[in-house]
CSV table of N, CA and C in Angstrom, one decimal:
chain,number,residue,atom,x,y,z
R,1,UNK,N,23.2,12.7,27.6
R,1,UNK,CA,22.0,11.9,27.2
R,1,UNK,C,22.2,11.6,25.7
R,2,UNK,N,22.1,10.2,25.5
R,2,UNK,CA,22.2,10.2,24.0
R,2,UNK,C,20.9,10.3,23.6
R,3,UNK,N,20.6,9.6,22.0
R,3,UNK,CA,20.0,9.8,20.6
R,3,UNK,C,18.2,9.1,21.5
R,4,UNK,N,18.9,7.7,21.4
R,4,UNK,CA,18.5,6.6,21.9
R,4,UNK,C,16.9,7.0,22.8
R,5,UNK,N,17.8,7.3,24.2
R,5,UNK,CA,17.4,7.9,25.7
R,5,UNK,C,16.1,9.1,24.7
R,6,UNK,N,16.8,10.0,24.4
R,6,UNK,CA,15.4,11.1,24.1
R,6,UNK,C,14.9,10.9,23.2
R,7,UNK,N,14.6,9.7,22.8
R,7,UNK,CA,13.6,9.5,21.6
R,7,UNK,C,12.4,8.5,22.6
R,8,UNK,N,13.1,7.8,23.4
R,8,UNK,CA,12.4,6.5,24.2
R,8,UNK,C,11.9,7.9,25.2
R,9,UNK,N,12.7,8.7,25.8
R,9,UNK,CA,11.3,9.4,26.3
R,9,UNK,C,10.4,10.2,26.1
R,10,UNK,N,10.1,10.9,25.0
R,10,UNK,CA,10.1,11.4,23.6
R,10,UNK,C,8.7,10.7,23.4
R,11,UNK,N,8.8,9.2,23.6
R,11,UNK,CA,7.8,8.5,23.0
R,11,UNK,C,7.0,7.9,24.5
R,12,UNK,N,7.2,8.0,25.4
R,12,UNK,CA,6.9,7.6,27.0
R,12,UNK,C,6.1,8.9,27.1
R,13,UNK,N,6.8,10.6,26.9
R,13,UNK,CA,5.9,11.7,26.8
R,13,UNK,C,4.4,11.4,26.4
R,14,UNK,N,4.7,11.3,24.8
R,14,UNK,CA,4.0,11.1,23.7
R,14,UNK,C,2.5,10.5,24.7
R,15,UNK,N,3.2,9.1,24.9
R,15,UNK,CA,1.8,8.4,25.5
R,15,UNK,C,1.2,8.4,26.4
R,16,UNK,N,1.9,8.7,27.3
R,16,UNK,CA,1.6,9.7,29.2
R,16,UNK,C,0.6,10.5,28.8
R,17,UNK,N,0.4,11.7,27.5
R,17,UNK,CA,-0.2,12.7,27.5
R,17,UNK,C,-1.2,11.9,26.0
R,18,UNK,N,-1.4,10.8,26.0
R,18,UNK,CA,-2.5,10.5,24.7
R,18,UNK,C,-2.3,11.2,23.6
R,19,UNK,N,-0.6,11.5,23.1
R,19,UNK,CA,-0.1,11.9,21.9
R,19,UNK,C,0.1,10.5,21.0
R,20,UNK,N,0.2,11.1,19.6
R,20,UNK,CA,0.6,9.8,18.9
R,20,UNK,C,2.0,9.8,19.1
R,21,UNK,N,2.8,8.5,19.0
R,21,UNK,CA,3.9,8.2,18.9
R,21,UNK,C,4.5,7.6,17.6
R,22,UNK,N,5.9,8.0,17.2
R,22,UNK,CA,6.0,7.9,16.1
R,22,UNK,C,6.2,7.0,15.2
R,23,UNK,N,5.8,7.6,14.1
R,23,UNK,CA,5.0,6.5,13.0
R,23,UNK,C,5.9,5.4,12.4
R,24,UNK,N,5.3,3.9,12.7
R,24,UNK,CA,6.3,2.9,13.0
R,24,UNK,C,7.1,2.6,11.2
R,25,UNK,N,6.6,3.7,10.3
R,25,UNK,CA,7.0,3.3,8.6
R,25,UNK,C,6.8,4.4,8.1
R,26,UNK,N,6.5,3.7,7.0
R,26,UNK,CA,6.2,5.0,6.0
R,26,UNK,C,4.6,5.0,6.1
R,27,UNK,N,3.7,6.2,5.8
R,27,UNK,CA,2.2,6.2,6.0
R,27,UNK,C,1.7,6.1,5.1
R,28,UNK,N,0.4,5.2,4.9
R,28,UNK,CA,-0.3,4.4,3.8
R,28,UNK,C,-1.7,5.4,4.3
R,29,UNK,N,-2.4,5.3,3.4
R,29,UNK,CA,-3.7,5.7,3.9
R,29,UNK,C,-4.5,4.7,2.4
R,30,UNK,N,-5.3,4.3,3.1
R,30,UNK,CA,-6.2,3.4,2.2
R,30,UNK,C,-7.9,3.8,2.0
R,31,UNK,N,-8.0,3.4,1.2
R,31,UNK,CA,-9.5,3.6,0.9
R,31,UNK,C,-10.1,2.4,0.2
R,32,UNK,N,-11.2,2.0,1.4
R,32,UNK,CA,-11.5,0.9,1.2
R,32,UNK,C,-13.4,0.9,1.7
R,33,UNK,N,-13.7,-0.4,0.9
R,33,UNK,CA,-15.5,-0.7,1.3
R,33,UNK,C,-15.8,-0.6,3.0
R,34,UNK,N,-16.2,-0.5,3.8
R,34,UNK,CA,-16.6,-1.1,5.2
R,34,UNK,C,-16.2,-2.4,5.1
R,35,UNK,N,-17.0,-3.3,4.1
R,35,UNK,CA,-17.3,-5.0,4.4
R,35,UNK,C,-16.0,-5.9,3.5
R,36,UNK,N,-14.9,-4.9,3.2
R,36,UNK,CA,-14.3,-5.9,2.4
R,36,UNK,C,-13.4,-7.1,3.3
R,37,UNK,N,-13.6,-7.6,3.8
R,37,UNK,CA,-12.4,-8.5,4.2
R,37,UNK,C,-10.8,-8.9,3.8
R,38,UNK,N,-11.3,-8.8,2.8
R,38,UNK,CA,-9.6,-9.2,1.8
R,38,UNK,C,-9.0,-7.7,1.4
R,39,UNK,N,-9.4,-6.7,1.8
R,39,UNK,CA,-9.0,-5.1,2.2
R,39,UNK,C,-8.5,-5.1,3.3
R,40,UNK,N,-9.2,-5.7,4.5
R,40,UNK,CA,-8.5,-5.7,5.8
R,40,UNK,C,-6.7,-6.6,6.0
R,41,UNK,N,-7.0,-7.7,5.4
R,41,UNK,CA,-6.5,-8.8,5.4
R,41,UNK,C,-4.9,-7.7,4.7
R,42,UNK,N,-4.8,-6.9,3.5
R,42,UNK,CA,-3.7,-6.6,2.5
R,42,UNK,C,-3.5,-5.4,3.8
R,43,UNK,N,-3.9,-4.8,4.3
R,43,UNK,CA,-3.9,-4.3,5.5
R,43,UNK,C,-3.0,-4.3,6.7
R,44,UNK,N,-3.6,-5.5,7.0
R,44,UNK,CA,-2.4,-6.6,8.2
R,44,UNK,C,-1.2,-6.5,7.5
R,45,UNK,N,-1.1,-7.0,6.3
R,45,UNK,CA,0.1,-7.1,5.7
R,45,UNK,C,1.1,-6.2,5.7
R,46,UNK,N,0.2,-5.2,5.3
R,46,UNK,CA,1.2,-4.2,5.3
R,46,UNK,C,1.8,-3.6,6.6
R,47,UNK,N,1.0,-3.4,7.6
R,47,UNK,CA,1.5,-3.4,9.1
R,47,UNK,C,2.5,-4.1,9.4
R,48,UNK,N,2.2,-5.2,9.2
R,48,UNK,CA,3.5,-6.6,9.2
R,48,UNK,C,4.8,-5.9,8.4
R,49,UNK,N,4.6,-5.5,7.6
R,49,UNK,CA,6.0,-4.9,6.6
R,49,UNK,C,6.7,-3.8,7.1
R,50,UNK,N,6.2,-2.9,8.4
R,50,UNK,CA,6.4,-1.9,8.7
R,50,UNK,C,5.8,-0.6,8.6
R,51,UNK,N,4.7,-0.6,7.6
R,51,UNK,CA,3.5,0.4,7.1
R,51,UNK,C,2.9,1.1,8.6
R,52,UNK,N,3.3,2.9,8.5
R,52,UNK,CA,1.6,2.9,9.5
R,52,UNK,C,0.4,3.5,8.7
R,53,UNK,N,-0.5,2.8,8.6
R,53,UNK,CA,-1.8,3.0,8.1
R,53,UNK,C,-3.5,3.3,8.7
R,54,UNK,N,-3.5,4.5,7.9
R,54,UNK,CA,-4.7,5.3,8.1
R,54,UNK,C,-5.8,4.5,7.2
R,55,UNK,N,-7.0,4.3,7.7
R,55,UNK,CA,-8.3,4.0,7.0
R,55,UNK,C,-9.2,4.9,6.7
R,56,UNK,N,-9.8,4.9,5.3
R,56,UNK,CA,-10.8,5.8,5.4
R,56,UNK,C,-12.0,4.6,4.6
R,57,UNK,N,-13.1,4.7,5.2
R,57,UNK,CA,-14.2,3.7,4.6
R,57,UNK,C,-14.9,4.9,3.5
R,58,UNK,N,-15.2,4.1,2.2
R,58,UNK,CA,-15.7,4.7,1.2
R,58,UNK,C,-16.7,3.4,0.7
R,59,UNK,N,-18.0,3.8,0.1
R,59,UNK,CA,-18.7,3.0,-0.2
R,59,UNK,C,-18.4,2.5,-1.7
R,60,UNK,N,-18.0,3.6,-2.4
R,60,UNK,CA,-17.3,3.1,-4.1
R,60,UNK,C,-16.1,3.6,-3.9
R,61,UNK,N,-14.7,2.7,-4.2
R,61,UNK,CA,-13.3,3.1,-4.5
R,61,UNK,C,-13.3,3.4,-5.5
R,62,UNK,N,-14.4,3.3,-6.5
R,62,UNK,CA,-13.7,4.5,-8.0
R,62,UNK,C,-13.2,6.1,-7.5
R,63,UNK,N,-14.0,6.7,-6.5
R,63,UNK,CA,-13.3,7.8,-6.9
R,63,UNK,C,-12.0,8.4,-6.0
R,64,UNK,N,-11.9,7.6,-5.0
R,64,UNK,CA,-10.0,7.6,-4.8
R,64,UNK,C,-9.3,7.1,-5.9
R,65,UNK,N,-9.8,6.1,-6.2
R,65,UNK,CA,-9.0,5.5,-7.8
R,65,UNK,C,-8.6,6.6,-8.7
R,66,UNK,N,-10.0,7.4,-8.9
R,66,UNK,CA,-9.8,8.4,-10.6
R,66,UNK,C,-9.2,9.7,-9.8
R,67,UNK,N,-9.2,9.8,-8.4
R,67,UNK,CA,-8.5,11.4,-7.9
R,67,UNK,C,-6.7,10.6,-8.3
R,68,UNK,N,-6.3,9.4,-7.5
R,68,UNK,CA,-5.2,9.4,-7.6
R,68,UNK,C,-4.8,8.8,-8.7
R,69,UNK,N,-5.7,8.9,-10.2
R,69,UNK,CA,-5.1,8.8,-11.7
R,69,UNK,C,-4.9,6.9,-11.7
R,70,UNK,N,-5.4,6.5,-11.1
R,70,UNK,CA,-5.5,5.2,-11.9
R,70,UNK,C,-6.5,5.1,-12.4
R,71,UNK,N,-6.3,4.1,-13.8
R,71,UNK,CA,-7.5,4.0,-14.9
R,71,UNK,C,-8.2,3.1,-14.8
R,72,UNK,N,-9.3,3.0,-14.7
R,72,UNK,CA,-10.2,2.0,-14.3
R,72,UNK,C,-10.3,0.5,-14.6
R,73,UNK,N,-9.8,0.8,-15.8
R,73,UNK,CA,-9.1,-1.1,-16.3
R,73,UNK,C,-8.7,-1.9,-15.2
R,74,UNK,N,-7.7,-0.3,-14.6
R,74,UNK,CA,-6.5,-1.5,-13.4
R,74,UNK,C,-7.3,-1.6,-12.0
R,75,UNK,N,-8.9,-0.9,-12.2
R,75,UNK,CA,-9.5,-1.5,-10.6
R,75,UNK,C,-9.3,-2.6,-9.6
R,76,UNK,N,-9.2,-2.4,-8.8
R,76,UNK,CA,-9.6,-3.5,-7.6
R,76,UNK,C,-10.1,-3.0,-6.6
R,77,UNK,N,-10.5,-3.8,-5.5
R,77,UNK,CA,-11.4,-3.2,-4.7
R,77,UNK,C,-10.7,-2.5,-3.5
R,78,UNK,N,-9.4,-1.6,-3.7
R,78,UNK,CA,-8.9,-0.4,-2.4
R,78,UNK,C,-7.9,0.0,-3.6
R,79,UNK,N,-7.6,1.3,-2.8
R,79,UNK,CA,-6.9,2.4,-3.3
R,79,UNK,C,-6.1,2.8,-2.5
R,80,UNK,N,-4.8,3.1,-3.1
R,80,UNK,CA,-4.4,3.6,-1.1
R,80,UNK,C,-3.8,4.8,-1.7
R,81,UNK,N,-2.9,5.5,-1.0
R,81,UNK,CA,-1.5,6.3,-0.9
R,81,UNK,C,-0.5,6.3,-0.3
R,82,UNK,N,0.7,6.5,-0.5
R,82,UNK,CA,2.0,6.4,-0.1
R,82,UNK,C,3.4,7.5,-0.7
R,83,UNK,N,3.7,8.4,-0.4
R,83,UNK,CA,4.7,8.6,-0.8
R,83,UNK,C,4.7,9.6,-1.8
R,84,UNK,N,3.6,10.1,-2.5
R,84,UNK,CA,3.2,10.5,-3.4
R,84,UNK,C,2.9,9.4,-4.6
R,85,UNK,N,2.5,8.5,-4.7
R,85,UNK,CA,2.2,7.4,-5.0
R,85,UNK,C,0.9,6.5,-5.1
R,86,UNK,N,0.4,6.4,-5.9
R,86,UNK,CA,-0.7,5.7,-5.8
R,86,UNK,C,-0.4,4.2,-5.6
R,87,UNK,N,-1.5,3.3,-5.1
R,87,UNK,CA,-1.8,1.7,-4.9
R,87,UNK,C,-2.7,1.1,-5.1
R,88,UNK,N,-3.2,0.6,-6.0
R,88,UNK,CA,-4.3,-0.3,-6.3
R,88,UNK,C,-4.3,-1.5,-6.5
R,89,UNK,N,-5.3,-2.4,-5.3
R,89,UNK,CA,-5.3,-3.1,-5.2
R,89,UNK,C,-4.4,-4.1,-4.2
R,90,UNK,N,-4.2,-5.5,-4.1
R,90,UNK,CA,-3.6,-6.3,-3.7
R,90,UNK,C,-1.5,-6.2,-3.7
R,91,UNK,N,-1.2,-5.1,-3.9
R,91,UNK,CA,-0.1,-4.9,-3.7
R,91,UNK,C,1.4,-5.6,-3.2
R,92,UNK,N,2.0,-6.1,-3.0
R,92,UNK,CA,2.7,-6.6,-2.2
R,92,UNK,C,3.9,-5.3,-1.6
R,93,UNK,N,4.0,-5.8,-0.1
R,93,UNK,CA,4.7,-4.6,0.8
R,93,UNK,C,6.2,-4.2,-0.1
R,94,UNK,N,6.8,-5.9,-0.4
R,94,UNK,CA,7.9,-5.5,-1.0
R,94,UNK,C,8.0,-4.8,-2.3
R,95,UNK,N,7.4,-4.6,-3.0
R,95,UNK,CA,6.9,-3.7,-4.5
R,95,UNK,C,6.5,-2.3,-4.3
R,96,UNK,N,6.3,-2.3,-3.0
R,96,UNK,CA,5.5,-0.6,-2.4
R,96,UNK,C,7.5,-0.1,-2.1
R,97,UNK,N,8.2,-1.2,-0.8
R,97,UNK,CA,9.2,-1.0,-0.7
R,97,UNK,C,10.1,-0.3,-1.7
R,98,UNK,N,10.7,-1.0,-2.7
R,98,UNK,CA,11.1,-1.2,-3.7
R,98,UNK,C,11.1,0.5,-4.6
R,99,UNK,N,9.4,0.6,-4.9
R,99,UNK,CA,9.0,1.7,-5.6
R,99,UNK,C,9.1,2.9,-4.3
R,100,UNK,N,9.3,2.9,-3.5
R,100,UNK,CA,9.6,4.3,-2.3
R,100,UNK,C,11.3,4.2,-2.6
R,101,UNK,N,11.9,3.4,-2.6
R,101,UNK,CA,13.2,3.3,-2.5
R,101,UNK,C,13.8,4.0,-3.9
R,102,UNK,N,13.3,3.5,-5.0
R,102,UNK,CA,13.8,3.9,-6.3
R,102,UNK,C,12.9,5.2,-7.0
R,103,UNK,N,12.2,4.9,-6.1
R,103,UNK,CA,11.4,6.8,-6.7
R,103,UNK,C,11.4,7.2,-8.4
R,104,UNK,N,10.4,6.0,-9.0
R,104,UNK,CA,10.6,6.0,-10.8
R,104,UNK,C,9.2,7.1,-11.0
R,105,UNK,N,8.7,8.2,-11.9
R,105,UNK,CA,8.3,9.1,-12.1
R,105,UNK,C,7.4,8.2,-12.7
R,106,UNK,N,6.3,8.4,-11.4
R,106,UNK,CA,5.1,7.3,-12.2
R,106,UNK,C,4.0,7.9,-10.9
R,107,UNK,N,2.7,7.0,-11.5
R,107,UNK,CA,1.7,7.1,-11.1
R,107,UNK,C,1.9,6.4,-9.2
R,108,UNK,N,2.4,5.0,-9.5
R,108,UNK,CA,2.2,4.1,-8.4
R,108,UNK,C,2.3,3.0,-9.3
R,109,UNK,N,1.5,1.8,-8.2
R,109,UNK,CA,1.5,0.5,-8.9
R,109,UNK,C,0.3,0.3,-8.6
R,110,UNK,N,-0.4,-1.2,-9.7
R,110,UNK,CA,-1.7,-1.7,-9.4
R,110,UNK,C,-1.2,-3.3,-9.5
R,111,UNK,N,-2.3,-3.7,-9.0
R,111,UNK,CA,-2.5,-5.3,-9.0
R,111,UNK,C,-4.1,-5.6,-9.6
R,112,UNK,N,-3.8,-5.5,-10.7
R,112,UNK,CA,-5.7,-5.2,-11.5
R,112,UNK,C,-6.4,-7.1,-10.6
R,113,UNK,N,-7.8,-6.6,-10.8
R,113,UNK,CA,-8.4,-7.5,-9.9
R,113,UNK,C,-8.2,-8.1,-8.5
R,114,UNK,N,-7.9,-9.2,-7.9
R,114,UNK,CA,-7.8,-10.0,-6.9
R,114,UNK,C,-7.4,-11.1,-7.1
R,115,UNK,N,-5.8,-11.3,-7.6
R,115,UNK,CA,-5.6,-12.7,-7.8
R,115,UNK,C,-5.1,-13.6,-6.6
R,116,UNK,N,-5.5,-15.2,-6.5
R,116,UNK,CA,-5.5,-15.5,-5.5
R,116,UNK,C,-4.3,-15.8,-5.1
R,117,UNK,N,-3.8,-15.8,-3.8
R,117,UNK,CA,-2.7,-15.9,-3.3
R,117,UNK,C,-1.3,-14.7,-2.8
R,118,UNK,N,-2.5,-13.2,-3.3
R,118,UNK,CA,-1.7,-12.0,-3.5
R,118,UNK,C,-2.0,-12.1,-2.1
R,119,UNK,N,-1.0,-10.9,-1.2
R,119,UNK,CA,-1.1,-10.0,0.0
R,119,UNK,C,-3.1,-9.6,0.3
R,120,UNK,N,-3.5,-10.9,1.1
R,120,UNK,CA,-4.5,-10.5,1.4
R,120,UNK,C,-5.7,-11.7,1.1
R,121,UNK,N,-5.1,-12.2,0.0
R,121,UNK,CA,-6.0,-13.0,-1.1
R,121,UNK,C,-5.6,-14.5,-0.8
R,122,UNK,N,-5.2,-14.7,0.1
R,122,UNK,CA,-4.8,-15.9,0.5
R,122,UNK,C,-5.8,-16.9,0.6
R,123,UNK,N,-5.4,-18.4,0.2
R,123,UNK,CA,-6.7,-18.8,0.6
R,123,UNK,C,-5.5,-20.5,1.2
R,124,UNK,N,-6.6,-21.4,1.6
R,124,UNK,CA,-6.3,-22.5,2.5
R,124,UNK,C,-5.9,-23.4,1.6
R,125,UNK,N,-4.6,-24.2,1.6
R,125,UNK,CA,-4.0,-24.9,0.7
R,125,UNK,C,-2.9,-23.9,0.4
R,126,UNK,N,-2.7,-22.9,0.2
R,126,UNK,CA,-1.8,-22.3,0.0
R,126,UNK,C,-1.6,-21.9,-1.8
R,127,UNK,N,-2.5,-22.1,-2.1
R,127,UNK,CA,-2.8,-21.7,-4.0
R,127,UNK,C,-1.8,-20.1,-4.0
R,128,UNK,N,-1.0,-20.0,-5.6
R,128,UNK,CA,-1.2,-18.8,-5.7
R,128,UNK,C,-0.8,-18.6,-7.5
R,129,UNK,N,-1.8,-17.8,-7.6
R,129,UNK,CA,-1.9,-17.6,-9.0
R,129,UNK,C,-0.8,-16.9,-9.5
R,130,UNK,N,-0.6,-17.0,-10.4
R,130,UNK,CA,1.1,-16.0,-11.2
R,130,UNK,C,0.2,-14.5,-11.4
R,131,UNK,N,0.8,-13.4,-10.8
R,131,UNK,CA,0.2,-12.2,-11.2
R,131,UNK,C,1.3,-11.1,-11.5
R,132,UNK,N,1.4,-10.0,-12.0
R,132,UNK,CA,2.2,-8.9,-12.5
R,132,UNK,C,1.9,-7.8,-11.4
R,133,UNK,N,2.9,-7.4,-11.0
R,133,UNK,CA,2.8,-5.5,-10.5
R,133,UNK,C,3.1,-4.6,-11.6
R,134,UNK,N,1.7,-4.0,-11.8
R,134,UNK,CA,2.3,-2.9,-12.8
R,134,UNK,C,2.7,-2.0,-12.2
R,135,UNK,N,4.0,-1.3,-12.9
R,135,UNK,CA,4.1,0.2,-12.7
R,135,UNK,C,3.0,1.2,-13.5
R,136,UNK,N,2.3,2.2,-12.8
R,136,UNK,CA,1.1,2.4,-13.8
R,136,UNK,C,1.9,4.1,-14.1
R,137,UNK,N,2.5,4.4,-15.4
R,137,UNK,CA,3.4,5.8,-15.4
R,137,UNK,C,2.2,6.8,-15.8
R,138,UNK,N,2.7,7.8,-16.2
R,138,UNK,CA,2.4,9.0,-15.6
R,138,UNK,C,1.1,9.1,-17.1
R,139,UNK,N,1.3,8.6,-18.2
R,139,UNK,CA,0.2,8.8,-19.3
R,139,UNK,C,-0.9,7.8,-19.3
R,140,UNK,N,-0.7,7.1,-18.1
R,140,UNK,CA,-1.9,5.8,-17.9
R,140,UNK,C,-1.1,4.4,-18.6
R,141,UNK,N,0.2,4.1,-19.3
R,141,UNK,CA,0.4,3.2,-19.7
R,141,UNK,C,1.3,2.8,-18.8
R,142,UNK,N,1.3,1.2,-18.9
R,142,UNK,CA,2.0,0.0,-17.6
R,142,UNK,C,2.8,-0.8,-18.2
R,143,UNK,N,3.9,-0.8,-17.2
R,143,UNK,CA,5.2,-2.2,-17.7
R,143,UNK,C,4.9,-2.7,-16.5
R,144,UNK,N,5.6,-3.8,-16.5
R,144,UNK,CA,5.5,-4.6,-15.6
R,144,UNK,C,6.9,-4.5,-14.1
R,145,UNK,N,6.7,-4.0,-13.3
R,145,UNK,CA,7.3,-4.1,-12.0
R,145,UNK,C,7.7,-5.1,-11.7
R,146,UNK,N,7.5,-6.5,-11.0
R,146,UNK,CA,7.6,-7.2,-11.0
R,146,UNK,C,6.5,-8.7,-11.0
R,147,UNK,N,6.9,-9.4,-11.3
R,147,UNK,CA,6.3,-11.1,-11.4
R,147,UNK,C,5.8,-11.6,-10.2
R,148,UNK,N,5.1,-12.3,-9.7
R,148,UNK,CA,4.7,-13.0,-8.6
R,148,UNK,C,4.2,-14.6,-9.0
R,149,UNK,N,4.7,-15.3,-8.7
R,149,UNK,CA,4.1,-16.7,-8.5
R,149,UNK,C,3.9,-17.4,-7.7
């Protein structure tokens, strides 16, 4: 029996018996409003990229924010985890990618505010604003990760 075979039934087990089956990425867990929309939306996205993601509804994201050390300058409205990593805000999958791959001794990344046309922030017409991924390091100060336009 190869690799293949006992993993497919491994995962046929799994679901026969209302076990979870295995996790289709790496695991995000977010923290986010009930009513945000454009939370759900960076959500999808990330699913789409391979993410499996846990929700947890919080009525204020400051305090996932200030447990997982981002500074409140760089708010936006979700907070997530990954990796031992923090995520704030509108993120893009490939920048989360990137930073799990290169493993740089830092906080995480943010996307301060909601700029339009990020992962999530999409709007009709196709607009997208130029925004920065910070790397946010370990004393609270940010370089820039990468560009988006």
């Amino acid at each position: 029996m190869n690799r293949r075979t006992v993993l497919l039934l491994l995962a046929g087990a799994s679901l026969a018996h209302g076990l979870p089956v295995f996790a289709a990425g790496p695991q995000l867990t977010v923290f986010k409003n009930p009513s945000c929309g454009c939370c759900t939306e960076w959500i999808e996205h990330m699913k789409a990229n391979g993410f499996s993601v846990n929700v947890t509804e919080v009525a204020d994201t400051s305090g996932p924010r200030r447990l997982a050390g981002i500074p409140e300058r760089l708010g936006s409205c979700h907070t997530a985890r990954v990796g031992g990593y923090a995520l704030e805000g509108h993120v893009p999958a490939a920048d989360v990618l990137r930073l799990l791959k290169e493993r740089p001794d830092a906080i995480g990344l943010a996307v301060p505010g909601m700029p339009v046309g990020s992962p999530g922030m999409e709007v009709a017409g196709g607009r997208k604003d130029p925004y920065d991924v910070l790397l946010v390091e370990r004393k609270g100060a940010t370089r820039v990760w990468s560009r988006q336009s």
